[in-house]
């Protein structure tokens, strides 16, 4: 038994031995119901590090004749299924990671895949099979000899489609897939196909290699959503086990609303638990170049939508026009839909809207904007960290200057003539504060509603709680007076040893050319 033909269960064994392991074997029960049916072809497209390869290793271990996996599954959810033993380790399995072939054999990838699989089959069946024929004929011969059908698993199946501009190569690759999944011969030996990719299946003219697949995406993966990513309950249990604050974990890694379920990035959550530290871990596994590529495209309304999402808002998106091809972006909707599939935006199917899902992804946007072509916005985003430090340090003049810069940056995006618009500017100006604070607009407190309440998270260290009150054409002192009179700070007394009272005023006339003023006072509990 080998690497590609009837692999062993080393991959899933490593997963089971890992410090953080969550039981996702319920997916197998779903797949078992589709064995040797017309619904036996499954295509999963999810963002990187969302558990696709983990599931592929689990499927290997369960179906492959090359191993005995009872010790791996006997205490899992699938073991409670009536058909648990019936299908376990009963199938010939082919497992391919197309990206590993692509790295070495770009020009003759189909031939090399065929060669590697045939070499391993030859070790078992020797000269009983004609290896000069097409791959589907080889597998058909194996099936006729063994009477055992195949489960075919292809990880990163779309690697060739995403990376090659050679139309002839793409055509040959798709024909190869057609022979495995749609030829008359494959209908006899194929029990199950499970393929994974970054993007949904591209609809290529005159190509029908994969039109028989049931697709599950970052927009719609019902009913198997819970098996790719961590659910909220799973994350809550992990936080309790590893003594990590759940609300902070939620702010950093939650936000993917798929089929009504809140799904978390499993890679980032696992690293946060293991290192006992909240950080942007996903940036080490994904290319930020793709963010800049799409958000800086010159489509009408795109910049406005990006700024709306950076300020915590949602924007409507029509994902239907996207051709599932990163080289064919023809509209604002295409650009935003691409970012949804890549995991850089969340999608609310009920609201038909996209949004930035969590603080980790927001940090990715911040980094992309700093190095991107929107220079004026990059300049403003780059001062977010300084603004927070200046506010905590009580540097009133500097806070006013930095907010003035934010105003100048975002004035073309927002209608800047009232306190609500000033609130949007402040939301973007304190962009990086979200990693340390739960920022609430219009918090009920005392005798009214505080414009902004900055409630420290568990990882905030010695950073104080803050109340920010905004005024328009009045004075920063008036804002401070209102905070005290209406006792807004009282709602934060349980979160910190001290609360900063911050008053900010925007003067449309701009006395002495300074349109913003700031007053900061410390209120000790």
Short mmCIF file of C-alpha atoms in Angstrom, two decimals:
data_model
loop_
_atom_site.label_atom_id
_atom_site.label_comp_id
_atom_site.label_asym_id
_atom_site.label_seq_id
_atom_site.Cartn_x
_atom_site.Cartn_y
_atom_site.Cartn_z
CA UNK A 1 0.00 0.00 0.00
CA UNK A 2 1.30 3.45 -0.84
CA UNK A 3 0.95 7.20 -0.78
CA UNK A 4 -1.57 7.57 -3.61
CA UNK A 5 -3.15 4.13 -3.85
CA UNK A 6 -4.73 2.77 -0.68
CA UNK A 7 -2.82 5.09 1.68
CA UNK A 8 -2.38 4.28 5.34
CA UNK A 9 -3.87 6.37 8.12
CA UNK A 10 -0.82 8.37 9.25
CA UNK A 11 -2.42 11.74 8.50
CA UNK A 12 -5.48 11.12 10.65
CA UNK A 13 -3.37 9.43 13.32
CA UNK A 14 -1.38 12.66 13.66
CA UNK A 15 -4.62 14.59 13.91
CA UNK A 16 -5.92 12.28 16.64
CA UNK A 17 -2.65 12.61 18.56
CA UNK A 18 -2.68 16.39 18.38
CA UNK A 19 -3.21 18.41 21.54
CA UNK A 20 -6.30 20.01 20.04
CA UNK A 21 -8.56 17.51 18.31
CA UNK A 22 -12.23 18.01 17.57
CA UNK A 23 -14.42 15.15 16.39
CA UNK A 24 -15.66 15.87 12.86
CA UNK A 25 -16.43 12.25 11.96
CA UNK A 26 -20.11 13.06 11.54
CA UNK A 27 -19.09 14.01 8.00
CA UNK A 28 -18.41 10.33 7.29
CA UNK A 29 -22.00 9.41 8.11
CA UNK A 30 -23.11 11.97 5.53
CA UNK A 31 -20.72 10.53 2.93
CA UNK A 32 -21.74 6.94 3.65
CA UNK A 33 -25.29 7.74 2.57
CA UNK A 34 -23.96 8.85 -0.81
CA UNK A 35 -21.74 5.87 -1.58
CA UNK A 36 -22.47 4.45 -5.03
CA UNK A 37 -25.42 6.78 -5.64
CA UNK A 38 -26.00 9.60 -8.12
CA UNK A 39 -25.06 12.03 -5.31
CA UNK A 40 -21.62 10.52 -4.73
CA UNK A 41 -19.53 13.43 -6.04
CA UNK A 42 -18.76 16.10 -3.42
CA UNK A 43 -16.88 19.36 -4.16
CA UNK A 44 -15.88 21.47 -1.18
CA UNK A 45 -14.52 24.99 -1.70
CA UNK A 46 -13.46 26.80 1.46
CA UNK A 47 -10.80 29.29 2.44
CA UNK A 48 -7.36 28.04 3.43
CA UNK A 49 -6.96 26.48 6.86
CA UNK A 50 -10.64 25.62 7.25
CA UNK A 51 -10.21 21.87 7.67
CA UNK A 52 -10.46 20.61 4.10
CA UNK A 53 -7.21 18.61 4.18
CA UNK A 54 -7.96 17.38 7.69
CA UNK A 55 -11.21 15.91 6.39
CA UNK A 56 -9.38 14.35 3.44
CA UNK A 57 -7.02 12.54 5.82
CA UNK A 58 -9.97 11.38 7.90
CA UNK A 59 -11.72 10.01 4.79
CA UNK A 60 -8.49 8.19 3.85
CA UNK A 61 -8.28 6.55 7.22
CA UNK A 62 -11.91 5.46 7.24
CA UNK A 63 -12.28 4.02 3.74
CA UNK A 64 -8.80 2.85 2.72
CA UNK A 65 -7.99 -0.84 2.40
CA UNK A 66 -4.41 0.08 3.22
CA UNK A 67 -4.98 0.25 6.97
CA UNK A 68 -7.02 -0.84 9.97
CA UNK A 69 -8.46 2.29 11.56
CA UNK A 70 -10.82 0.88 14.15
CA UNK A 71 -8.69 2.22 17.02
CA UNK A 72 -8.90 5.70 15.50
CA UNK A 73 -12.68 5.76 15.15
CA UNK A 74 -14.11 3.52 17.87
CA UNK A 75 -14.61 6.41 20.31
CA UNK A 76 -15.84 8.98 17.78
CA UNK A 77 -19.26 10.11 16.61
CA UNK A 78 -19.25 7.89 13.52
CA UNK A 79 -18.88 4.77 15.67
CA UNK A 80 -22.48 5.31 16.82
CA UNK A 81 -23.73 4.90 13.25
CA UNK A 82 -25.40 1.61 12.32
CA UNK A 83 -23.22 1.37 9.20
CA UNK A 84 -19.97 2.21 10.98
CA UNK A 85 -18.23 -1.15 10.46
CA UNK A 86 -19.90 -1.89 7.15
CA UNK A 87 -17.85 0.66 5.19
CA UNK A 88 -14.70 1.12 7.27
CA UNK A 89 -11.50 0.12 5.42
CA UNK A 90 -13.50 -1.56 2.68
CA UNK A 91 -12.58 0.51 -0.38
CA UNK A 92 -9.76 1.06 -2.83
CA UNK A 93 -8.73 4.67 -2.27
CA UNK A 94 -6.91 7.12 -4.54
CA UNK A 95 -5.65 10.26 -2.77
CA UNK A 96 -4.01 13.13 -4.65
CA UNK A 97 -2.76 16.54 -3.53
CA UNK A 98 -2.61 18.42 -6.82
CA UNK A 99 -0.58 21.30 -5.38
CA UNK A 100 2.32 18.95 -4.61
CA UNK A 101 2.37 17.77 -8.23
CA UNK A 102 2.03 21.30 -9.53
CA UNK A 103 5.14 22.46 -7.72
CA UNK A 104 7.28 19.91 -9.58
CA UNK A 105 5.43 19.01 -12.78
CA UNK A 106 3.64 22.05 -14.17
CA UNK A 107 3.96 21.11 -17.84
CA UNK A 108 3.16 17.39 -17.66
CA UNK A 109 1.11 17.13 -14.49
CA UNK A 110 -1.48 14.71 -15.89
CA UNK A 111 1.17 12.30 -17.10
CA UNK A 112 3.02 12.41 -13.78
CA UNK A 113 -0.13 11.81 -11.73
CA UNK A 114 -0.89 8.80 -13.90
CA UNK A 115 2.68 7.52 -13.59
CA UNK A 116 2.77 7.75 -9.80
CA UNK A 117 -0.59 6.04 -9.32
CA UNK A 118 0.23 3.25 -11.80
CA UNK A 119 3.59 2.60 -10.12
CA UNK A 120 1.82 1.91 -6.82
CA UNK A 121 -0.93 -0.18 -8.40
CA UNK A 122 1.77 -2.23 -10.18
CA UNK A 123 3.28 -3.14 -6.79
CA UNK A 124 0.03 -4.93 -5.95
CA UNK A 125 -1.26 -6.22 -9.30
CA UNK A 126 2.04 -6.59 -11.19
CA UNK A 127 1.41 -7.39 -14.88
CA UNK A 128 -2.27 -8.28 -14.55
CA UNK A 129 -3.19 -4.81 -15.82
CA UNK A 130 -2.34 -2.87 -18.99
CA UNK A 131 -0.80 0.31 -17.57
CA UNK A 132 -0.51 1.98 -20.97
CA UNK A 133 -4.22 2.74 -21.01
CA UNK A 134 -5.96 5.79 -19.59
CA UNK A 135 -6.26 6.09 -15.82
CA UNK A 136 -9.97 5.26 -15.76
CA UNK A 137 -9.24 2.02 -17.65
CA UNK A 138 -6.50 1.11 -15.17
CA UNK A 139 -8.83 1.69 -12.22
CA UNK A 140 -11.57 -0.19 -14.05
CA UNK A 141 -9.23 -3.18 -14.39
CA UNK A 142 -8.41 -3.05 -10.69
CA UNK A 143 -12.13 -3.02 -9.92
CA UNK A 144 -12.87 -5.99 -12.20
CA UNK A 145 -10.11 -8.03 -10.55
CA UNK A 146 -10.79 -7.04 -6.94
CA UNK A 147 -14.55 -6.37 -7.11
CA UNK A 148 -13.84 -3.46 -4.75
CA UNK A 149 -15.00 0.03 -5.82
CA UNK A 150 -12.99 3.23 -5.44
CA UNK A 151 -13.13 6.29 -3.24
CA UNK A 152 -11.20 9.10 -4.97
CA UNK A 153 -9.98 12.07 -2.91
CA UNK A 154 -8.39 15.07 -4.61
CA UNK A 155 -7.09 17.91 -2.45
CA UNK A 156 -6.50 21.33 -4.06
CA UNK A 157 -8.11 20.07 -7.25
CA UNK A 158 -8.36 23.62 -8.65
CA UNK A 159 -4.63 24.33 -8.36
CA UNK A 160 -4.18 23.90 -12.14
CA UNK A 161 -7.23 26.03 -12.96
CA UNK A 162 -6.08 28.86 -10.66
CA UNK A 163 -2.44 28.90 -11.70
CA UNK A 164 -2.16 27.91 -15.35
CA UNK A 165 -2.70 30.14 -18.37
CA UNK A 166 -2.05 27.21 -20.70
CA UNK A 167 -5.51 26.42 -22.09
CA UNK A 168 -4.33 23.14 -23.59
CA UNK A 169 -2.97 21.98 -20.21
CA UNK A 170 -6.19 22.98 -18.45
CA UNK A 171 -8.19 21.10 -21.09
CA UNK A 172 -6.08 17.93 -20.70
CA UNK A 173 -6.38 18.15 -16.92
CA UNK A 174 -10.17 18.52 -17.08
CA UNK A 175 -10.40 15.61 -19.49
CA UNK A 176 -8.40 13.55 -17.00
CA UNK A 177 -10.90 14.45 -14.27
CA UNK A 178 -13.77 13.66 -16.63
CA UNK A 179 -12.39 10.17 -17.16
CA UNK A 180 -12.24 9.62 -13.38
CA UNK A 181 -15.66 10.98 -12.50
CA UNK A 182 -17.97 10.92 -15.55
CA UNK A 183 -16.85 8.28 -18.03
CA UNK A 184 -18.96 5.17 -18.53
CA UNK A 185 -16.19 3.06 -17.01
CA UNK A 186 -15.94 5.23 -13.89
CA UNK A 187 -19.65 4.81 -13.20
CA UNK A 188 -18.91 1.18 -12.45
CA UNK A 189 -15.95 1.60 -10.09
CA UNK A 190 -16.57 5.01 -8.44
CA UNK A 191 -18.20 4.75 -5.02
CA UNK A 192 -17.36 8.27 -3.86
CA UNK A 193 -15.49 11.38 -5.03
CA UNK A 194 -14.38 14.09 -2.58
CA UNK A 195 -12.52 17.06 -4.05
CA UNK A 196 -11.45 20.28 -2.32
CA UNK A 197 -10.47 23.69 -3.62
CA UNK A 198 -10.23 27.36 -2.79
CA UNK A 199 -12.85 28.51 -5.30
CA UNK A 200 -16.12 26.95 -6.44
CA UNK A 201 -16.01 25.00 -9.69
CA UNK A 202 -15.36 27.25 -12.68
CA UNK A 203 -17.89 26.90 -15.44
CA UNK A 204 -15.70 26.46 -18.51
CA UNK A 205 -17.33 26.59 -21.92
CA UNK A 206 -17.58 23.18 -23.58
CA UNK A 207 -16.09 21.49 -20.50
CA UNK A 208 -18.35 19.26 -18.40
CA UNK A 209 -15.77 17.39 -16.33
CA UNK A 210 -17.25 18.38 -12.97
CA UNK A 211 -20.84 19.38 -13.59
CA UNK A 212 -22.06 16.30 -11.73
CA UNK A 213 -20.60 17.47 -8.40
CA UNK A 214 -22.63 18.74 -5.44
CA UNK A 215 -20.91 21.95 -4.33
CA UNK A 216 -20.41 23.22 -0.77
CA UNK A 217 -18.94 26.72 -0.43
CA UNK A 218 -18.20 29.58 1.99
CA UNK A 219 -21.62 30.93 1.00
CA UNK A 220 -23.65 27.73 1.21
CA UNK A 221 -22.39 24.42 2.59
CA UNK A 222 -25.56 23.05 4.20
CA UNK A 223 -25.86 20.43 5.67
CA UNK A 224 -22.14 19.82 6.30
CA UNK A 225 -21.20 23.34 7.47
CA UNK A 226 -20.22 22.30 11.00
CA UNK A 227 -17.51 19.92 9.75
CA UNK A 228 -15.34 22.67 8.25
CA UNK A 229 -14.30 25.19 10.85
CA UNK A 230 -15.00 25.27 14.58
CA UNK A 231 -18.52 25.88 15.85
CA UNK A 232 -19.22 28.37 18.63
CA UNK A 233 -19.86 25.58 21.15
CA UNK A 234 -16.59 23.88 20.23
CA UNK A 235 -14.68 27.14 20.69
CA UNK A 236 -16.40 27.86 23.98
CA UNK A 237 -15.38 24.42 25.27
CA UNK A 238 -11.79 24.98 24.12
CA UNK A 239 -11.66 28.35 25.89
CA UNK A 240 -12.78 26.72 29.11
CA UNK A 241 -10.24 23.93 28.73
CA UNK A 242 -7.32 26.26 27.97
CA UNK A 243 -8.42 29.10 30.28
CA UNK A 244 -8.83 31.59 27.44
CA UNK A 245 -11.41 34.38 27.38
CA UNK A 246 -14.26 33.37 25.08
CA UNK A 247 -15.45 36.89 24.21
CA UNK A 248 -11.95 37.90 23.13
CA UNK A 249 -11.60 34.69 21.11
CA UNK A 250 -14.92 35.47 19.48
CA UNK A 251 -13.84 38.98 18.53
CA UNK A 252 -10.59 37.72 16.99
CA UNK A 253 -11.71 34.61 15.11
CA UNK A 254 -15.51 34.45 14.78
CA UNK A 255 -17.65 35.97 12.08
CA UNK A 256 -18.14 33.49 9.24
CA UNK A 257 -21.91 33.15 9.12
CA UNK A 258 -22.48 30.11 6.91
CA UNK A 259 -26.01 28.71 6.69
CA UNK A 260 -26.89 30.55 9.89
CA UNK A 261 -23.99 29.00 11.83
CA UNK A 262 -21.17 31.05 13.37
CA UNK A 263 -17.98 29.34 12.21
CA UNK A 264 -14.47 30.07 13.46
CA UNK A 265 -11.14 29.74 11.68
CA UNK A 266 -9.87 26.43 13.16
CA UNK A 267 -6.19 27.06 12.46
CA UNK A 268 -6.18 30.40 14.27
CA UNK A 269 -8.24 29.18 17.22
CA UNK A 270 -5.96 26.17 17.68
CA UNK A 271 -2.81 28.31 17.63
CA UNK A 272 -4.33 30.83 20.04
CA UNK A 273 -5.18 28.05 22.49
CA UNK A 274 -1.81 26.34 22.10
CA UNK A 275 0.23 29.54 22.53
CA UNK A 276 -2.20 31.07 25.00
CA UNK A 277 -2.05 34.30 23.05
CA UNK A 278 -4.36 36.19 20.70
CA UNK A 279 -2.65 37.11 17.46
CA UNK A 280 -3.19 37.24 13.71
CA UNK A 281 -2.12 33.69 12.85
CA UNK A 282 -3.91 33.38 9.52
CA UNK A 283 -1.60 35.94 7.90
CA UNK A 284 1.14 33.32 7.93
CA UNK A 285 -0.89 30.98 5.74
CA UNK A 286 -2.62 33.26 3.24
CA UNK A 287 -1.46 35.75 0.65
CA UNK A 288 -2.30 39.35 1.46
CA UNK A 289 -1.55 40.31 -2.14
CA UNK A 290 -5.02 39.04 -3.06
CA UNK A 291 -6.64 41.64 -0.77
CA UNK A 292 -4.85 44.53 -2.46
CA UNK A 293 -5.56 43.06 -5.88
CA UNK A 294 -9.30 43.18 -5.33
CA UNK A 295 -10.00 46.07 -2.97
CA UNK A 296 -8.06 48.60 -5.04
CA UNK A 297 -9.78 47.80 -8.32
CA UNK A 298 -11.26 50.88 -9.92
CA UNK A 299 -14.92 49.86 -9.85
CA UNK A 300 -17.49 52.49 -8.95
CA UNK A 301 -18.50 52.26 -5.31
CA UNK A 302 -15.86 49.69 -4.33
CA UNK A 303 -13.79 52.06 -2.22
CA UNK A 304 -16.92 53.32 -0.45
CA UNK A 305 -17.97 49.74 0.31
CA UNK A 306 -14.55 48.81 1.67
CA UNK A 307 -14.58 51.85 3.97
CA UNK A 308 -18.12 51.02 5.10
CA UNK A 309 -17.00 47.51 6.08
CA UNK A 310 -13.88 48.83 7.81
CA UNK A 311 -16.17 50.96 9.97
CA UNK A 312 -18.15 47.87 10.98
CA UNK A 313 -20.90 48.07 8.37
CA UNK A 314 -22.27 45.66 5.76
CA UNK A 315 -22.62 46.09 2.00
CA UNK A 316 -24.94 44.29 -0.37
CA UNK A 317 -23.30 41.86 -2.79
CA UNK A 318 -24.62 39.81 -5.69
CA UNK A 319 -22.38 36.71 -5.79
CA UNK A 320 -24.08 35.13 -8.80
CA UNK A 321 -22.10 36.94 -11.52
CA UNK A 322 -18.70 35.72 -10.29
CA UNK A 323 -17.19 33.19 -12.71
CA UNK A 324 -15.20 31.42 -9.96
CA UNK A 325 -12.01 32.63 -11.61
CA UNK A 326 -9.66 35.14 -9.98
CA UNK A 327 -8.44 36.27 -13.39
CA UNK A 328 -11.95 37.26 -14.49
CA UNK A 329 -13.07 40.04 -12.16
CA UNK A 330 -15.37 42.39 -14.07
CA UNK A 331 -17.33 44.25 -11.40
CA UNK A 332 -17.45 45.35 -7.79
CA UNK A 333 -19.63 42.33 -6.98
CA UNK A 334 -17.03 40.00 -8.54
CA UNK A 335 -14.24 41.51 -6.43
CA UNK A 336 -16.20 41.25 -3.18
CA UNK A 337 -17.41 37.71 -3.98
CA UNK A 338 -13.82 36.60 -4.59
CA UNK A 339 -12.87 37.94 -1.16
CA UNK A 340 -15.78 36.02 0.39
CA UNK A 341 -14.57 32.72 -1.09
CA UNK A 342 -10.98 33.48 -0.03
CA UNK A 343 -12.15 34.04 3.55
CA UNK A 344 -11.37 37.77 3.72
CA UNK A 345 -15.06 38.69 3.94
CA UNK A 346 -18.02 37.04 5.59
CA UNK A 347 -21.41 36.74 3.89
CA UNK A 348 -24.84 37.06 5.44
CA UNK A 349 -27.20 35.18 3.14
CA UNK A 350 -30.32 36.66 4.73
CA UNK A 351 -29.10 40.25 4.33
CA UNK A 352 -27.38 39.48 0.98
CA UNK A 353 -24.43 41.39 2.37
CA UNK A 354 -20.68 41.11 2.93
CA UNK A 355 -18.74 42.28 5.97
CA UNK A 356 -15.34 41.97 7.62
CA UNK A 357 -15.84 38.92 9.86
CA UNK A 358 -13.45 39.48 12.76
CA UNK A 359 -10.47 41.36 14.11
CA UNK A 360 -7.91 38.94 12.69
CA UNK A 361 -9.18 39.59 9.17
CA UNK A 362 -9.49 43.32 9.92
CA UNK A 363 -5.76 43.26 10.71
CA UNK A 364 -5.17 41.66 7.32
CA UNK A 365 -7.00 44.56 5.67
CA UNK A 366 -5.00 47.02 7.74
CA UNK A 367 -1.73 45.47 6.60
CA UNK A 368 -2.89 45.36 2.98
CA UNK A 369 -3.99 48.99 3.04
CA UNK A 370 -0.67 50.12 4.51
CA UNK A 371 1.17 48.68 1.52
CA UNK A 372 -1.49 49.28 -1.13
CA UNK A 373 -2.19 51.95 -3.69
CA UNK A 374 -4.78 53.89 -1.68
CA UNK A 375 -2.09 56.14 -0.24
CA UNK A 376 -4.36 58.57 1.57
CA UNK A 377 -6.20 55.77 3.33
CA UNK A 378 -2.95 53.93 4.02
CA UNK A 379 -1.66 57.05 5.78
CA UNK A 380 -4.72 57.22 7.99
CA UNK A 381 -4.75 53.49 8.80
CA UNK A 382 -1.08 53.67 9.75
CA UNK A 383 -1.85 56.11 12.59
CA UNK A 384 -4.52 53.96 14.27
CA UNK A 385 -2.07 52.46 16.77
CA UNK A 386 -0.68 55.88 17.62
CA UNK A 387 -4.18 57.29 18.14
CA UNK A 388 -5.02 54.65 20.75
CA UNK A 389 -1.72 55.19 22.59
CA UNK A 390 -2.17 58.96 22.47
CA UNK A 391 -5.69 58.68 23.88
CA UNK A 392 -4.63 56.40 26.74
CA UNK A 393 -1.69 58.74 27.46
CA UNK A 394 -3.97 61.77 27.64
CA UNK A 395 -2.30 63.64 24.76
CA UNK A 396 -5.26 65.79 23.81
CA UNK A 397 -3.61 67.85 21.08
CA UNK A 398 -2.19 64.81 19.33
CA UNK A 399 -5.53 62.98 19.48
CA UNK A 400 -7.20 65.98 17.85
CA UNK A 401 -4.53 66.10 15.13
CA UNK A 402 -4.89 62.40 14.33
CA UNK A 403 -8.67 62.60 14.19
CA UNK A 404 -8.28 65.60 11.87
CA UNK A 405 -6.19 63.40 9.58
CA UNK A 406 -8.84 60.68 9.68
CA UNK A 407 -11.48 63.28 8.80
CA UNK A 408 -9.50 64.46 5.80
CA UNK A 409 -9.01 60.88 4.62
CA UNK A 410 -12.59 59.71 4.87
CA UNK A 411 -14.38 62.95 3.96
CA UNK A 412 -14.79 61.83 0.33
CA UNK A 413 -16.49 58.67 1.53
CA UNK A 414 -18.77 60.04 4.23
CA UNK A 415 -21.19 62.95 4.34
CA UNK A 416 -19.38 64.82 7.04
CA UNK A 417 -21.84 67.19 8.65
CA UNK A 418 -23.17 65.68 11.86
CA UNK A 419 -22.32 63.55 14.88
CA UNK A 420 -23.31 60.31 13.14
CA UNK A 421 -20.74 60.89 10.41
CA UNK A 422 -18.18 61.77 13.07
CA UNK A 423 -19.02 58.44 14.73
CA UNK A 424 -18.17 56.59 11.50
CA UNK A 425 -14.84 58.41 11.28
CA UNK A 426 -14.05 57.56 14.90
CA UNK A 427 -14.87 53.89 14.28
CA UNK A 428 -12.30 53.75 11.50
CA UNK A 429 -9.78 55.92 13.34
CA UNK A 430 -9.76 53.54 16.31
CA UNK A 431 -9.53 50.60 13.92
CA UNK A 432 -6.82 48.65 15.77
CA UNK A 433 -8.37 49.21 19.20
CA UNK A 434 -10.81 46.37 18.47
CA UNK A 435 -8.14 43.83 19.36
CA UNK A 436 -8.12 45.05 22.96
CA UNK A 437 -11.57 46.56 23.42
CA UNK A 438 -15.17 45.67 22.86
CA UNK A 439 -16.24 48.95 21.23
CA UNK A 440 -19.94 49.69 21.67
CA UNK A 441 -21.73 52.56 20.01
CA UNK A 442 -24.72 54.08 21.79
CA UNK A 443 -24.21 52.14 25.03
CA UNK A 444 -27.13 52.60 27.49
CA UNK A 445 -25.51 54.15 30.55
CA UNK A 446 -26.62 56.41 33.39
CA UNK A 447 -29.25 58.79 32.09
CA UNK A 448 -28.69 58.28 28.38
CA UNK A 449 -26.53 56.67 25.73
CA UNK A 450 -22.76 57.07 25.53
CA UNK A 451 -21.57 57.63 21.95
CA UNK A 452 -18.69 55.16 22.38
CA UNK A 453 -17.80 52.82 25.21
CA UNK A 454 -14.43 51.05 25.07
CA UNK A 455 -14.68 48.01 27.32
CA UNK A 456 -11.30 46.28 27.87
CA UNK A 457 -11.04 42.66 26.78
CA UNK A 458 -9.22 40.00 28.79
CA UNK A 459 -6.03 40.67 26.78
CA UNK A 460 -6.14 44.45 27.28
CA UNK A 461 -3.52 44.45 30.04
CA UNK A 462 -3.49 47.78 31.90
CA UNK A 463 -5.39 49.65 29.21
CA UNK A 464 -8.21 51.63 30.84
CA UNK A 465 -11.89 51.62 29.97
CA UNK A 466 -12.96 54.69 28.00
CA UNK A 467 -16.09 56.71 27.28
CA UNK A 468 -16.00 58.94 24.19
CA UNK A 469 -18.65 61.60 23.67
CA UNK A 470 -18.88 63.49 20.36
CA UNK A 471 -20.12 67.00 19.72
CA UNK A 472 -20.78 68.98 16.56
CA UNK A 473 -20.22 72.76 16.52
CA UNK A 474 -20.08 72.93 20.31
CA UNK A 475 -16.98 72.13 22.41
CA UNK A 476 -15.02 69.18 23.78
CA UNK A 477 -15.64 70.55 27.31
CA UNK A 478 -19.37 70.31 26.65
CA UNK A 479 -18.91 66.65 25.77
CA UNK A 480 -17.03 65.98 29.03
CA UNK A 481 -19.71 67.80 30.99
CA UNK A 482 -22.42 65.62 29.42
CA UNK A 483 -20.53 62.43 30.32
CA UNK A 484 -20.38 63.50 33.96
CA UNK A 485 -23.92 64.81 34.21
CA UNK A 486 -25.41 61.68 32.67
CA UNK A 487 -22.96 59.37 34.46
CA UNK A 488 -21.98 57.44 31.34
CA UNK A 489 -18.80 56.25 33.02
CA UNK A 490 -20.77 54.31 35.61
CA UNK A 491 -21.51 51.49 33.17
CA UNK A 492 -17.77 50.78 32.93
CA UNK A 493 -16.96 50.73 36.62
CA UNK A 494 -16.71 46.96 36.70
CA UNK A 495 -14.19 46.68 33.88
CA UNK A 496 -11.17 48.70 34.97
CA UNK A 497 -9.55 50.55 37.86
CA UNK A 498 -10.02 53.80 35.99
CA UNK A 499 -12.09 55.19 33.15
CA UNK A 500 -10.94 57.81 30.68
CA UNK A 501 -13.54 60.42 29.76
CA UNK A 502 -12.87 61.66 26.23
CA UNK A 503 -14.70 64.59 24.68
CA UNK A 504 -14.26 65.30 20.96
CA UNK A 505 -15.81 68.21 19.08
CA UNK A 506 -15.96 68.95 15.38
CA UNK A 507 -16.28 72.64 14.53
CA UNK A 508 -17.43 73.14 10.95
CA UNK A 509 -16.02 76.70 10.96
CA UNK A 510 -12.65 75.51 12.24
CA UNK A 511 -11.37 78.28 14.51
CA UNK A 512 -7.66 78.85 13.90
CA UNK A 513 -7.99 76.20 11.16
CA UNK A 514 -8.41 73.50 13.82
CA UNK A 515 -11.72 71.78 13.28
CA UNK A 516 -11.25 69.12 15.95
CA UNK A 517 -10.62 69.58 19.64
CA UNK A 518 -10.21 66.99 22.37
CA UNK A 519 -10.38 66.94 26.16
CA UNK A 520 -9.37 63.86 28.17
CA UNK A 521 -9.99 63.40 31.89
CA UNK A 522 -9.36 60.46 34.17
CA UNK A 523 -12.14 59.21 36.40
CA UNK A 524 -10.89 56.97 39.17
CA UNK A 525 -13.22 54.32 40.46
#
